[in-house]
Short mmCIF file of C-alpha atoms (C1' of nucleotides) in Angstrom, two decimals:
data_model
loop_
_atom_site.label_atom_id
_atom_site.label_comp_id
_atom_site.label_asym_id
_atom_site.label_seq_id
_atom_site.Cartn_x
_atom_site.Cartn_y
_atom_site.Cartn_z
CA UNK A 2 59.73 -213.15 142.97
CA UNK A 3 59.46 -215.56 140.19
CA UNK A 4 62.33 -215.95 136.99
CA UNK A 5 62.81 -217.95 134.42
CA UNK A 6 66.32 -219.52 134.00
CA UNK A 7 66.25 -220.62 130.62
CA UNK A 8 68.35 -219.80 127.59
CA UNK A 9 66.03 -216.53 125.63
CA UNK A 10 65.93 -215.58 122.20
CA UNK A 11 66.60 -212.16 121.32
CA UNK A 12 63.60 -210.44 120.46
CA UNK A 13 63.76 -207.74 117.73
CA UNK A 14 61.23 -205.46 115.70
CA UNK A 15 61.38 -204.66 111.66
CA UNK A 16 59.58 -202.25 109.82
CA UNK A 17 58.32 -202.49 106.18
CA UNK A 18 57.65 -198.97 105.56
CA UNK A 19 54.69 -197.76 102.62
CA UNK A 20 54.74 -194.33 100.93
CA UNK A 21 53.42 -193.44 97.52
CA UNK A 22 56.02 -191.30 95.45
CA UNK A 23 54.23 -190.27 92.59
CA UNK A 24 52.72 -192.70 90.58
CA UNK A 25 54.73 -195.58 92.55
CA UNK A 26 54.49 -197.74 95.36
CA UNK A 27 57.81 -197.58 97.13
CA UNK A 28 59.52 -199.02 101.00
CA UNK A 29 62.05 -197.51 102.72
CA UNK A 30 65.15 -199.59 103.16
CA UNK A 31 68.28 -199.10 105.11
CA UNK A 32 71.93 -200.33 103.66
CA UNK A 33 73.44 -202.38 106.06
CA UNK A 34 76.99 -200.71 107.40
CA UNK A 35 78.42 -204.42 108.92
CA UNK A 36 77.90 -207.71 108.88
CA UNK A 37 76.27 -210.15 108.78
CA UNK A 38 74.88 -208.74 105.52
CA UNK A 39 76.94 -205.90 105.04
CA UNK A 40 75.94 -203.53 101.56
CA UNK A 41 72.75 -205.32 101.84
CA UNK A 42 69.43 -203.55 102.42
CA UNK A 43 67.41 -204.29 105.42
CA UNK A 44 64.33 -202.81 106.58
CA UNK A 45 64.90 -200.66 109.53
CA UNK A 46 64.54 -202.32 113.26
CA UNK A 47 66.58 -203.55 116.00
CA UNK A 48 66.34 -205.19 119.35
CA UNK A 49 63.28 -204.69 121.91
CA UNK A 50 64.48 -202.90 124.95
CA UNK A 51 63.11 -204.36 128.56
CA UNK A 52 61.11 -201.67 128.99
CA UNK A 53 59.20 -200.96 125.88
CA UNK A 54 56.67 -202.65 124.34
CA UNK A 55 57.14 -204.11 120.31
CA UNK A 56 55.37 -200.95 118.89
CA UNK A 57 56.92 -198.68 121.12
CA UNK A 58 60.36 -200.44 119.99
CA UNK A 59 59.39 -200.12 116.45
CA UNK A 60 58.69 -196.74 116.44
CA UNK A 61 61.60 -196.08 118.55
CA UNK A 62 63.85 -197.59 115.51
CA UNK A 63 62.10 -195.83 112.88
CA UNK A 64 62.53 -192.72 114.56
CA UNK A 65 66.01 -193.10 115.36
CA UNK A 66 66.89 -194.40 111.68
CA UNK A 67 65.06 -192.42 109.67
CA UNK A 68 63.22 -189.61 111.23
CA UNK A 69 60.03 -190.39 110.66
CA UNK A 70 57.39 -190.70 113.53
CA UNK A 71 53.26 -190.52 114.09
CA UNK A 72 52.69 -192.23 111.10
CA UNK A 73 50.02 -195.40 110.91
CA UNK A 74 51.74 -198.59 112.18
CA UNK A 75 50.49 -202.28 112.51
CA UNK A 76 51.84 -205.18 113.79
CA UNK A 77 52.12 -207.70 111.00
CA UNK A 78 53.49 -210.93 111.84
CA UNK A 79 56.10 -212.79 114.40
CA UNK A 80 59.10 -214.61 112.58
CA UNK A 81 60.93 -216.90 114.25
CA UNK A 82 62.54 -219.23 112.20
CA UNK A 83 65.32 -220.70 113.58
CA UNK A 84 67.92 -219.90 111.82
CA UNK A 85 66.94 -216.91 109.87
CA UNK A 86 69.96 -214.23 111.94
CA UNK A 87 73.14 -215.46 111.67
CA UNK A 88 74.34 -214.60 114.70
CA UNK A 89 71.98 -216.64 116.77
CA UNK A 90 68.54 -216.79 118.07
CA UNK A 91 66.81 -213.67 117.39
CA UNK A 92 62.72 -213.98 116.90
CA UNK A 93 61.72 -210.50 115.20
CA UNK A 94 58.18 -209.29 115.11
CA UNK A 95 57.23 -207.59 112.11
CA UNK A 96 55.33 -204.28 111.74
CA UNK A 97 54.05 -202.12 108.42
CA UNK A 98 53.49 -198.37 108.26
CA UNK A 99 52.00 -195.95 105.80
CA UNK A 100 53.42 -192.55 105.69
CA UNK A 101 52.04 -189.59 103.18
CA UNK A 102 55.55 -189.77 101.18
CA UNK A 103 54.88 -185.92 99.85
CA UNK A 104 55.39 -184.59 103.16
CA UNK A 105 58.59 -186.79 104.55
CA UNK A 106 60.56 -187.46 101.07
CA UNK A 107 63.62 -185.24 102.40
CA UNK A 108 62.98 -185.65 105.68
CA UNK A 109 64.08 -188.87 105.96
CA UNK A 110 67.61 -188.58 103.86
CA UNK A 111 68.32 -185.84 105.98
CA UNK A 112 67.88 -187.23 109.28
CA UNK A 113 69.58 -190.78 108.71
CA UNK A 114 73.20 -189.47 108.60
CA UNK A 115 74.90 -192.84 110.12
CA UNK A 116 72.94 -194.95 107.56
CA UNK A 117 72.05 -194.67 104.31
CA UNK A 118 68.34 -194.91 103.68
CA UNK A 119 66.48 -195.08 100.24
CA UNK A 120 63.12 -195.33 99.07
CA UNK A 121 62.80 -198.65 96.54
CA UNK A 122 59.56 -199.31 94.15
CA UNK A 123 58.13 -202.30 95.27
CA UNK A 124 58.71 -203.82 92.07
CA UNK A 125 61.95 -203.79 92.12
CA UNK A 126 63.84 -204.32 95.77
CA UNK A 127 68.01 -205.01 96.23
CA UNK A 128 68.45 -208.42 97.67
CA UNK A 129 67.67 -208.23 101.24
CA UNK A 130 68.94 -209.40 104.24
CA UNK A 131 67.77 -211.95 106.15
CA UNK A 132 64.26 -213.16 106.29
CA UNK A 133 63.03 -209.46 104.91
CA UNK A 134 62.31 -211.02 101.24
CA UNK A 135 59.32 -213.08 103.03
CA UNK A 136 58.85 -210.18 105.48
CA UNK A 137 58.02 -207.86 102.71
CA UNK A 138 56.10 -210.33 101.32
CA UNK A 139 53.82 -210.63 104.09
CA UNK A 140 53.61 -207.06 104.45
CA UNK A 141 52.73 -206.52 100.96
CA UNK A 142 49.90 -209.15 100.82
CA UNK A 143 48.47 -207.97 103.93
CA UNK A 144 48.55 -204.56 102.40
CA UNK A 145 46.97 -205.68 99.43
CA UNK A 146 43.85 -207.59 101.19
CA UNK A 147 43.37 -205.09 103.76
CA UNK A 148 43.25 -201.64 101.84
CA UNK A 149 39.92 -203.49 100.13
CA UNK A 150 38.02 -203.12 103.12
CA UNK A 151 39.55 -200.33 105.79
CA UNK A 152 40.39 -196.92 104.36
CA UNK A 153 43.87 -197.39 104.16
CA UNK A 154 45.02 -195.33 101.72
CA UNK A 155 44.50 -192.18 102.80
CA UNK A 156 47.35 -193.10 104.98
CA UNK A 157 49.61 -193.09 102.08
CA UNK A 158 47.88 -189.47 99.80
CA UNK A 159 48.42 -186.10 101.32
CA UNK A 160 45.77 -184.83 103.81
CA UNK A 161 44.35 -182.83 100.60
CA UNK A 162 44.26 -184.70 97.34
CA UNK A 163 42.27 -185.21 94.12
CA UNK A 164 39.75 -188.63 93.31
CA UNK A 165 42.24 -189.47 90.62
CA UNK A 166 44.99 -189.38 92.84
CA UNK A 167 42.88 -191.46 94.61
CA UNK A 168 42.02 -193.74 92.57
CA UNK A 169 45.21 -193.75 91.30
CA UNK A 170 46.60 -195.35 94.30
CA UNK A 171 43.85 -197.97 94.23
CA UNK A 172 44.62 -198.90 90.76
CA UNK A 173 48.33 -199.43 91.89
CA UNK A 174 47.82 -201.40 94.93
CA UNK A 175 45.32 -203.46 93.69
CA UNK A 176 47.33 -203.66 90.30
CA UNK A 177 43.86 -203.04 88.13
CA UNK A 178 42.31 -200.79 86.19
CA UNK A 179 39.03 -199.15 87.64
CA UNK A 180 36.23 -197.43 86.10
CA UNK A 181 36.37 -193.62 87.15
CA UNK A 182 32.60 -192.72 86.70
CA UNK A 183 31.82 -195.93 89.13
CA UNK A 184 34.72 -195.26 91.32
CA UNK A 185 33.73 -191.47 92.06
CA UNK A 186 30.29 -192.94 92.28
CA UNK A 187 30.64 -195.34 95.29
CA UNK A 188 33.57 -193.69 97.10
CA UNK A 189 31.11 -190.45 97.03
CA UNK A 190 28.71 -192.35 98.05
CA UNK A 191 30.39 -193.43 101.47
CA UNK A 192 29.96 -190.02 102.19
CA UNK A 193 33.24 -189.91 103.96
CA UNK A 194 35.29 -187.42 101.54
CA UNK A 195 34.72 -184.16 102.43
CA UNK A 196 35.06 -181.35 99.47
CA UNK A 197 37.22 -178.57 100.29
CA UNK A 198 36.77 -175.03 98.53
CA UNK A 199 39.98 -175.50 96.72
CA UNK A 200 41.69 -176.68 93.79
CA UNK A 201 44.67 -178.35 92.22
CA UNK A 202 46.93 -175.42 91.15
CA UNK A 203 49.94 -175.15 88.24
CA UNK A 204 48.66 -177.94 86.32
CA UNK A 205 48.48 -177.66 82.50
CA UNK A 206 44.78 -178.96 82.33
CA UNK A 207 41.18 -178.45 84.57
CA UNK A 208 42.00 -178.51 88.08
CA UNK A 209 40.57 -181.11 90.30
CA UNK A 210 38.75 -180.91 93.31
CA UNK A 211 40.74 -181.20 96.59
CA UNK A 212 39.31 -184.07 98.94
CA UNK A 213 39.98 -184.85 102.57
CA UNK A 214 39.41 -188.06 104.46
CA UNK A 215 36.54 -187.52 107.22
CA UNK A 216 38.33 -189.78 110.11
CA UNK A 217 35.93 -188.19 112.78
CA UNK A 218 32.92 -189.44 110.58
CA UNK A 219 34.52 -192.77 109.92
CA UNK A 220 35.15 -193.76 113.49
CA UNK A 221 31.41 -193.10 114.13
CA UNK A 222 30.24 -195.13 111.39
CA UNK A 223 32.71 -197.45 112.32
CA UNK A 224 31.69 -197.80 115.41
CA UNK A 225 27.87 -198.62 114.55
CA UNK A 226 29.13 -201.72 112.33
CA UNK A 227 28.95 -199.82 109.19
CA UNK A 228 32.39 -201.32 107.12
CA UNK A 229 34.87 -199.68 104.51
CA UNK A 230 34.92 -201.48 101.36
CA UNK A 231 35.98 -200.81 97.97
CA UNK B 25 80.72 -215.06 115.85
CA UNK B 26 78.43 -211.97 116.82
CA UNK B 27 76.18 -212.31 119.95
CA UNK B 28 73.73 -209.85 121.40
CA UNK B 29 74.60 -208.99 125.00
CA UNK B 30 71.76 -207.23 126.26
CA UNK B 31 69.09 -208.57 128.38
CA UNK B 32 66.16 -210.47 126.73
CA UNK B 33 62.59 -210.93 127.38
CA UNK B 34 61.73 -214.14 127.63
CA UNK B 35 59.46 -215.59 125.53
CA UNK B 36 56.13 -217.81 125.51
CA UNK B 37 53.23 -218.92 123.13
CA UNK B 38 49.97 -219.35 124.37
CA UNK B 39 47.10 -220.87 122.44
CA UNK B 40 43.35 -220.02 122.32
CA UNK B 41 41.60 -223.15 121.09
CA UNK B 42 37.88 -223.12 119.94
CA UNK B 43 35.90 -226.43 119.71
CA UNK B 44 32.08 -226.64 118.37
CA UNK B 45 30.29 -228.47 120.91
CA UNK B 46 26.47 -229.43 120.24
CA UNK B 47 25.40 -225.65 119.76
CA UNK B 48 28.40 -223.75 121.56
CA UNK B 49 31.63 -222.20 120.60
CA UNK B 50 33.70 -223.28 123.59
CA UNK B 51 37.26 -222.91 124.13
CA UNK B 52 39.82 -225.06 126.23
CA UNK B 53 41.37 -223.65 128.98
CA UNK B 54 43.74 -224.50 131.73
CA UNK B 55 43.17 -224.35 135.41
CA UNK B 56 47.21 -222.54 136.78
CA UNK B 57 48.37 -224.96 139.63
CA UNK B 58 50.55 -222.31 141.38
CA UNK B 59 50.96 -218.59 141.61
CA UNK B 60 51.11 -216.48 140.03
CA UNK B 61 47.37 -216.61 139.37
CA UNK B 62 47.18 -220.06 141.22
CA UNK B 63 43.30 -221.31 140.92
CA UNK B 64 42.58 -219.09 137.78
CA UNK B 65 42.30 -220.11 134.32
CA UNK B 66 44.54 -219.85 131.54
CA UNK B 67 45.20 -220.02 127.73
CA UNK B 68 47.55 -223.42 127.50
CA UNK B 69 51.07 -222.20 126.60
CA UNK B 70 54.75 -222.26 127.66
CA UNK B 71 58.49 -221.09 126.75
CA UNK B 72 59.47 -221.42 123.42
CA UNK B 73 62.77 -223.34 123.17
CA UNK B 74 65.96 -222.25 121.33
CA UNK B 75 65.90 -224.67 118.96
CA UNK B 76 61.86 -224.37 117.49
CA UNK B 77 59.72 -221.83 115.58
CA UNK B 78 56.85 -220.01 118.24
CA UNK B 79 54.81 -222.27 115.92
CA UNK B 80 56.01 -225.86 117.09
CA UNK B 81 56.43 -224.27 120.30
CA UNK B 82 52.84 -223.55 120.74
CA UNK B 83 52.26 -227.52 118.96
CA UNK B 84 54.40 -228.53 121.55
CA UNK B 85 52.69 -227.20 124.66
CA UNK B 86 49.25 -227.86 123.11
CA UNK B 87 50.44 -231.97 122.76
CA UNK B 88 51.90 -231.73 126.15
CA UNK B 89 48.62 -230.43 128.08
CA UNK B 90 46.04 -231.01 125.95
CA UNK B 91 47.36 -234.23 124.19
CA UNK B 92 45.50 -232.41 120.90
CA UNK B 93 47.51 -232.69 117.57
CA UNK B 94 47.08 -231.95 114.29
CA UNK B 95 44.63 -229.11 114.39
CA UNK B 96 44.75 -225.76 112.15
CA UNK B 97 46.32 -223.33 113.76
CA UNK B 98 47.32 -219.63 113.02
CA UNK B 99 49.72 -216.89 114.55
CA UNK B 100 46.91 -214.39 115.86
CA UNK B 101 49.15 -211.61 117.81
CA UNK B 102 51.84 -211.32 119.66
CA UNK B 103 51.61 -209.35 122.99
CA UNK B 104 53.72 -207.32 124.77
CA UNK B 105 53.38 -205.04 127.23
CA UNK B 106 55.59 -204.84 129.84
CA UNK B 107 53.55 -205.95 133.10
CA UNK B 108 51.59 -208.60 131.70
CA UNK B 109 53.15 -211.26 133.20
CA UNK B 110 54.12 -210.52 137.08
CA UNK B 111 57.28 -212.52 137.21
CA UNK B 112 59.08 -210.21 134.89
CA UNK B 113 59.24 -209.35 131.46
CA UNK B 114 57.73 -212.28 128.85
CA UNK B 115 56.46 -210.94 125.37
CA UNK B 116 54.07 -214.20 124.45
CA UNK B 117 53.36 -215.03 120.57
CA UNK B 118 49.47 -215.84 120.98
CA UNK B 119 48.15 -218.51 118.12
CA UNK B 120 44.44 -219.39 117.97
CA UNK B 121 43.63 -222.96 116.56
CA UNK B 122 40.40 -224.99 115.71
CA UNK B 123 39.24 -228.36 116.72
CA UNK B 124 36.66 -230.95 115.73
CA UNK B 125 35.49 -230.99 119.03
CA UNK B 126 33.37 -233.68 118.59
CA UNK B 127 36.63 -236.30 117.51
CA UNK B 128 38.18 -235.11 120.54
CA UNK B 129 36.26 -234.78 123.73
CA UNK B 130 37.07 -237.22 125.78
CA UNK B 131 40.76 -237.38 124.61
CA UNK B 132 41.38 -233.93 126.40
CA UNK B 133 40.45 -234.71 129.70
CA UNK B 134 42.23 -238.03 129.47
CA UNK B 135 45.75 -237.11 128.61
CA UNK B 136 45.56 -233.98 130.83
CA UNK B 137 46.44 -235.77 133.98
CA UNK B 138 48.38 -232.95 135.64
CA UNK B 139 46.90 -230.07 134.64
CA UNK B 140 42.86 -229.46 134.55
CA UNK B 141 41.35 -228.67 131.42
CA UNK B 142 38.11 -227.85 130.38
CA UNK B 143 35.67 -226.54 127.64
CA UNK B 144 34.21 -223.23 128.56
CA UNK B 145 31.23 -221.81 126.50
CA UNK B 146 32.97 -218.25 124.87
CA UNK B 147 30.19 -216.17 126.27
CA UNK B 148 30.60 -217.28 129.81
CA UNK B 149 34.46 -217.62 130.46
CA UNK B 150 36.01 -217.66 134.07
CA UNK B 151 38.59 -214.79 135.38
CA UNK B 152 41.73 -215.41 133.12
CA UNK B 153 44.95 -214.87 134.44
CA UNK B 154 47.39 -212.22 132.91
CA UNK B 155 46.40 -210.57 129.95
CA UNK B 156 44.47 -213.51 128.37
CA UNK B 157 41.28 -211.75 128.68
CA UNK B 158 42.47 -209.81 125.79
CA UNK B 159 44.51 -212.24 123.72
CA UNK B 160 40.74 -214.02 123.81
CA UNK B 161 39.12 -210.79 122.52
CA UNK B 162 41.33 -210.87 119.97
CA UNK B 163 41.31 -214.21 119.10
CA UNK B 164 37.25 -214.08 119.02
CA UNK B 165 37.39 -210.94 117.36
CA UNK B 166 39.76 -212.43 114.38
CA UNK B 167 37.79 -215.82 114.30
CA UNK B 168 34.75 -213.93 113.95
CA UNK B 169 36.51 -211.55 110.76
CA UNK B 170 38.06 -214.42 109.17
CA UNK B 171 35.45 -217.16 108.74
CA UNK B 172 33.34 -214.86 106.50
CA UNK B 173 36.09 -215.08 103.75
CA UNK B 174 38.15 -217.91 104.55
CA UNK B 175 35.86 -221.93 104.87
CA UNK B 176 37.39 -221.71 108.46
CA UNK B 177 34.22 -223.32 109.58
CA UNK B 178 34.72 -227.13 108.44
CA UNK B 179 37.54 -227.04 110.75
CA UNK B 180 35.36 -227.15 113.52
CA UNK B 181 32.67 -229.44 112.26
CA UNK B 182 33.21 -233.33 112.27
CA UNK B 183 34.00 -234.29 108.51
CA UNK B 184 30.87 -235.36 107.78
CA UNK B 185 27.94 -232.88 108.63
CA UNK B 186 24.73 -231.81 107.35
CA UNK B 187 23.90 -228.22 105.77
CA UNK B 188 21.78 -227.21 109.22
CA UNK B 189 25.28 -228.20 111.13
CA UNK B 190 26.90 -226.20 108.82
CA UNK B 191 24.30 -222.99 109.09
CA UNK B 192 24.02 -223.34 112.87
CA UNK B 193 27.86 -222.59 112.88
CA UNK B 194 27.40 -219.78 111.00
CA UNK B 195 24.74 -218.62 113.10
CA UNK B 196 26.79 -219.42 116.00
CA UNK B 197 29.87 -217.32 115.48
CA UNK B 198 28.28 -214.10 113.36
CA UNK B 199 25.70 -213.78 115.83
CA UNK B 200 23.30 -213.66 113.43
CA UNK B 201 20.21 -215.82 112.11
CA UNK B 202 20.91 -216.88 108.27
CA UNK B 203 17.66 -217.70 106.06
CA UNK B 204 17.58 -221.72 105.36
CA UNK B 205 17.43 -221.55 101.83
CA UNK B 206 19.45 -218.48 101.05
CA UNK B 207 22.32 -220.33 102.98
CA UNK B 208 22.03 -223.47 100.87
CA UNK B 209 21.66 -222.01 97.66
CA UNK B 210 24.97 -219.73 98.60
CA UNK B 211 27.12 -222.09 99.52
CA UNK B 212 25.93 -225.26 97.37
CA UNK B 213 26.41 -223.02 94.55
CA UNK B 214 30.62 -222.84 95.43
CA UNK B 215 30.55 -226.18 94.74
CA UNK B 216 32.87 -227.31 97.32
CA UNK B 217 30.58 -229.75 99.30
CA UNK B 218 30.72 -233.19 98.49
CA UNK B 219 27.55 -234.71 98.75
CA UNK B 220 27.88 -237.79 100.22
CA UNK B 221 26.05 -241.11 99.60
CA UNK B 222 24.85 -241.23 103.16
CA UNK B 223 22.60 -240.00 105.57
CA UNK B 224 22.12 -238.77 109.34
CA UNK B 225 20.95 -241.86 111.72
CA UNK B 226 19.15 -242.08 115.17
CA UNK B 227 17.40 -238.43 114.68
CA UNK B 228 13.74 -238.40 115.04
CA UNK B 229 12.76 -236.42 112.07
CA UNK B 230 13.58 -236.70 108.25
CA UNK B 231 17.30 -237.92 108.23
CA UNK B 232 19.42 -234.83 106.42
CA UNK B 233 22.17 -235.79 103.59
CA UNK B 234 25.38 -235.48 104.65
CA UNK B 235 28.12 -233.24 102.99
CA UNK B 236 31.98 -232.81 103.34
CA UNK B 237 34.24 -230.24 102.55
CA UNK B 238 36.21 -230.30 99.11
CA UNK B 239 39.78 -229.00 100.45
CA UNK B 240 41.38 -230.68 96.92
CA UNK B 241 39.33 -228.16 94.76
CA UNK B 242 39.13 -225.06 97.49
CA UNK B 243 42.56 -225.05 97.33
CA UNK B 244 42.75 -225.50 93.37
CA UNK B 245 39.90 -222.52 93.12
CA UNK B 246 41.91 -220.35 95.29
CA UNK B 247 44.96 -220.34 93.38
CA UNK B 248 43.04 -219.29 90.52
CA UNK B 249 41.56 -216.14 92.47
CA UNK B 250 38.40 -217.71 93.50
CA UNK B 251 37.15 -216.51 97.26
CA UNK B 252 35.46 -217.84 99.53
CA UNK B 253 32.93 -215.70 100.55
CA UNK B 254 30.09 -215.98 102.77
"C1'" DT C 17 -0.97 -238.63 114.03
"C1'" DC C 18 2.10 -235.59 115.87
"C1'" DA C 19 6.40 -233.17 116.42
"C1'" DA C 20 10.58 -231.77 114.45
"C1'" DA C 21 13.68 -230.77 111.22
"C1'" DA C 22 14.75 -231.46 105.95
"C1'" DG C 23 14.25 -229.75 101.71
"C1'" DT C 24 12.86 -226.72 97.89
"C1'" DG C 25 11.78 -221.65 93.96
"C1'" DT C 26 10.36 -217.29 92.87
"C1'" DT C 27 9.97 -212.41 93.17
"C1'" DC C 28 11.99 -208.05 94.22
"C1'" DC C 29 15.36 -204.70 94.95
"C1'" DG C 30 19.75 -202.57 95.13
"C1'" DA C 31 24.41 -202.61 93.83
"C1'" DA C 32 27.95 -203.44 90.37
"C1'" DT C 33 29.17 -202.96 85.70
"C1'" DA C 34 29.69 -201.11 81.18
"C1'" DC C 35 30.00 -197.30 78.53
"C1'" DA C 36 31.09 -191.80 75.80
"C1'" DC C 37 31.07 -187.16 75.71
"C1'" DC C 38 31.74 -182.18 77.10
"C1'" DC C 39 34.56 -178.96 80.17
"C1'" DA C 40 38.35 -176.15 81.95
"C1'" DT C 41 43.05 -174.93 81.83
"C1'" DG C 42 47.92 -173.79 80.59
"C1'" DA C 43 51.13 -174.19 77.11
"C1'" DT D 20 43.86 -174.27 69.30
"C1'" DC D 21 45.47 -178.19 71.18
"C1'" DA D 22 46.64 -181.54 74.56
"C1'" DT D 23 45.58 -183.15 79.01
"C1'" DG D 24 43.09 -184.73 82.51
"C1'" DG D 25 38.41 -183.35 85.13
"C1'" DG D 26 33.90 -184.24 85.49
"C1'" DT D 27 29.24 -186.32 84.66
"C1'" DG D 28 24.35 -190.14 83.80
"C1'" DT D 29 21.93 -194.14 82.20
"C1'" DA D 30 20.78 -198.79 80.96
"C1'" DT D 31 21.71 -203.56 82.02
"C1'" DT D 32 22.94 -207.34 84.69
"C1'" DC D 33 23.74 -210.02 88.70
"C1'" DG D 34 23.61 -211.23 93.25
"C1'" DG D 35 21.38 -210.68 97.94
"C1'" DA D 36 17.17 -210.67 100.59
"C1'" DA D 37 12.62 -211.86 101.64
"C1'" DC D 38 9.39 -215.29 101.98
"C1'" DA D 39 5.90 -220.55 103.01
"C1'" DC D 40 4.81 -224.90 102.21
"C1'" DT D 41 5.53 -230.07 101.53
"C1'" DT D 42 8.28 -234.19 102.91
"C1'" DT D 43 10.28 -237.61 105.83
"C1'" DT D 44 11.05 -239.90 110.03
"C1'" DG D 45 10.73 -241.78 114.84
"C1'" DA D 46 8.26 -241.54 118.83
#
DNA sequence: TCAAAAGTGTTCCGAATACACCCATGA
DNA sequence: TCATGGGTGTATTCGGAACACTTTTGA
């Protein structure tokens, strides 16, 4: 058997958590119980067992913390800056999720009796603790450049929802205003909405059209080089 | 002081390099002196130290084996499942990074005394010890993504090269045959080649002009929202 | 004079953009 | 009946794709 005998870092995983509450792009962010940073809000993680993989650590945390679990997760970046814990060495690799927000909102302040967890707008964040400023950062850019060309945002709508909500979303992530006749036009046009026989109900106008995202038919395209892109 | 007193994974970098030689992608690669995987080649890498980012860390190792400084380099993935390394548990920050292969050639087999290195062509790589087989993937995969909107491809060109240089590249990496005068048109009209006051010598054919890569103004252009896009 | 790569414009087609009005619903 | 958002088509513009011949050079 082989070891190494040299001084480690600790090794920990964060989570910058997406949902869309409304008409708002908001993370989930945990209030810190002791120091170092105590009252400041973190996003959820902690250390990487010997046993588990990053992901499987990360979604370990976010379960524990908050609830939440089988949502879409990435890995988003390692930081390991020397001095960015306190306490001492700790390298923490970084992953995002999207949850549907509509389905978890009171999930999550249910489940996270220890800790106190809130959802922030991503325009306005607490100070943070640690490194998470530039974590969320990162997470928000990559956000940002990948929802342009992989069909990320159905990760963040309900399974059924509406082309404005839709484009809605877009508008707000891409922070621009978009035509609606050309938007329905090309998203249509990917054929990869499917129109359910149902409607929008209890609003005080027409009803919309409910939509679903056709995964099955994406992965096949997919798969034969065909590429998402708004 | 807090500390962390649970066991750690250790940690390593490891560092897929590409070079451009004549009219192959290569990439460098280490032949393992002892088990495990004695005789089987190998991504350079090595432990990160507790006083340096994964970033200088992988620097470091690529200096050490390679003698190569001063390349670009990215963070591409970090890996971490728990048997990929048969000593015990190592999570390994992988970073890919680009050469001008054809300022360096010689210098690489020269300063890497100890170790053996060599250029392999990327569609005809040895057996790879641990899970570098798939930190390659990835690394081709991402190269492959990335230099379509990002001018990754003057990083592996000498500074000065001609437009065919530049298209064969292209070709090279996309897997894909580009039309001669398409190409030009597309990326002359970026303006971000320099045409320079020389010309190719010693070829036995109409000498091309020579061009280099504005970094100055791509990086001016880019802060103002401009992409590079080819 | 031959071989080998450099260099150069135009036409065509499809996609992106810009743009305005009627419809259905609940209050 | 009014306010609110849902839903629809066309004309124009711009960029991408296809395509072939002349020029320069050294051997």
């Amino acid at each position: 058997m082989y070891t190494y005998e040299y001084p480690r870092p600790a090794l920990s995983v964060d989570c910058v958590i997406f949902g869309l509450d409304e008409n708002e792009l908001k993370v989930l962010l945990i209030e810190r119980g002791h120091d170092p940073y105590a009252g400041c809000w973190a996003f959820p993680g902690g250390f990487v067992d010997m046993d588990e993989t990053t992901e499987a650590a990360a979604k370990r945390e976010l379960w524990e913390e908050t609830g939440l679990q089988n949502m879409f997760m990435e890995q988003l970046y390692t930081f390991s800056d020397v001095h960015r814990d306190p306490r001492g060495r700790v390298v923490s690799v970084a992953y995002y999720a999207l949850v549907k927000l509509s389905d978890v909102k009171d999930q999550v302040s249910a489940s996270s009796d220890a800790q106190k967890a809130e959802w922030f707008p991503v325009n306005s964040l607490p100070a943070l603790a640690f490194d998470h400023a530039k974590i969320f950062d990162t997470a928000f850019t990559r956000l940002k450049g990948k929802v342009r060309y992989q069909p990320l945002g159905f990760e963040l709508l309900p399974e059924k929802f509406t082309l404005s909500q839709l484009q809605k979303l877009y508008e707000l992530i891409l922070n621009k205003e978009l035509d609606k006749r050309n938007f329905r036009k090309k998203i249509l046009s990917m054929a990869l909405l499917i129109e359910l026989p149902e409607r929008q109900k209890g609003v005080s106008h027409r009803a919309a059209k409910l939509y679903q995202f056709d995964k099955v038919k994406y992965k096949e395209l997919e798969a034969k080089g065909f590429s998402f892109e708004l």
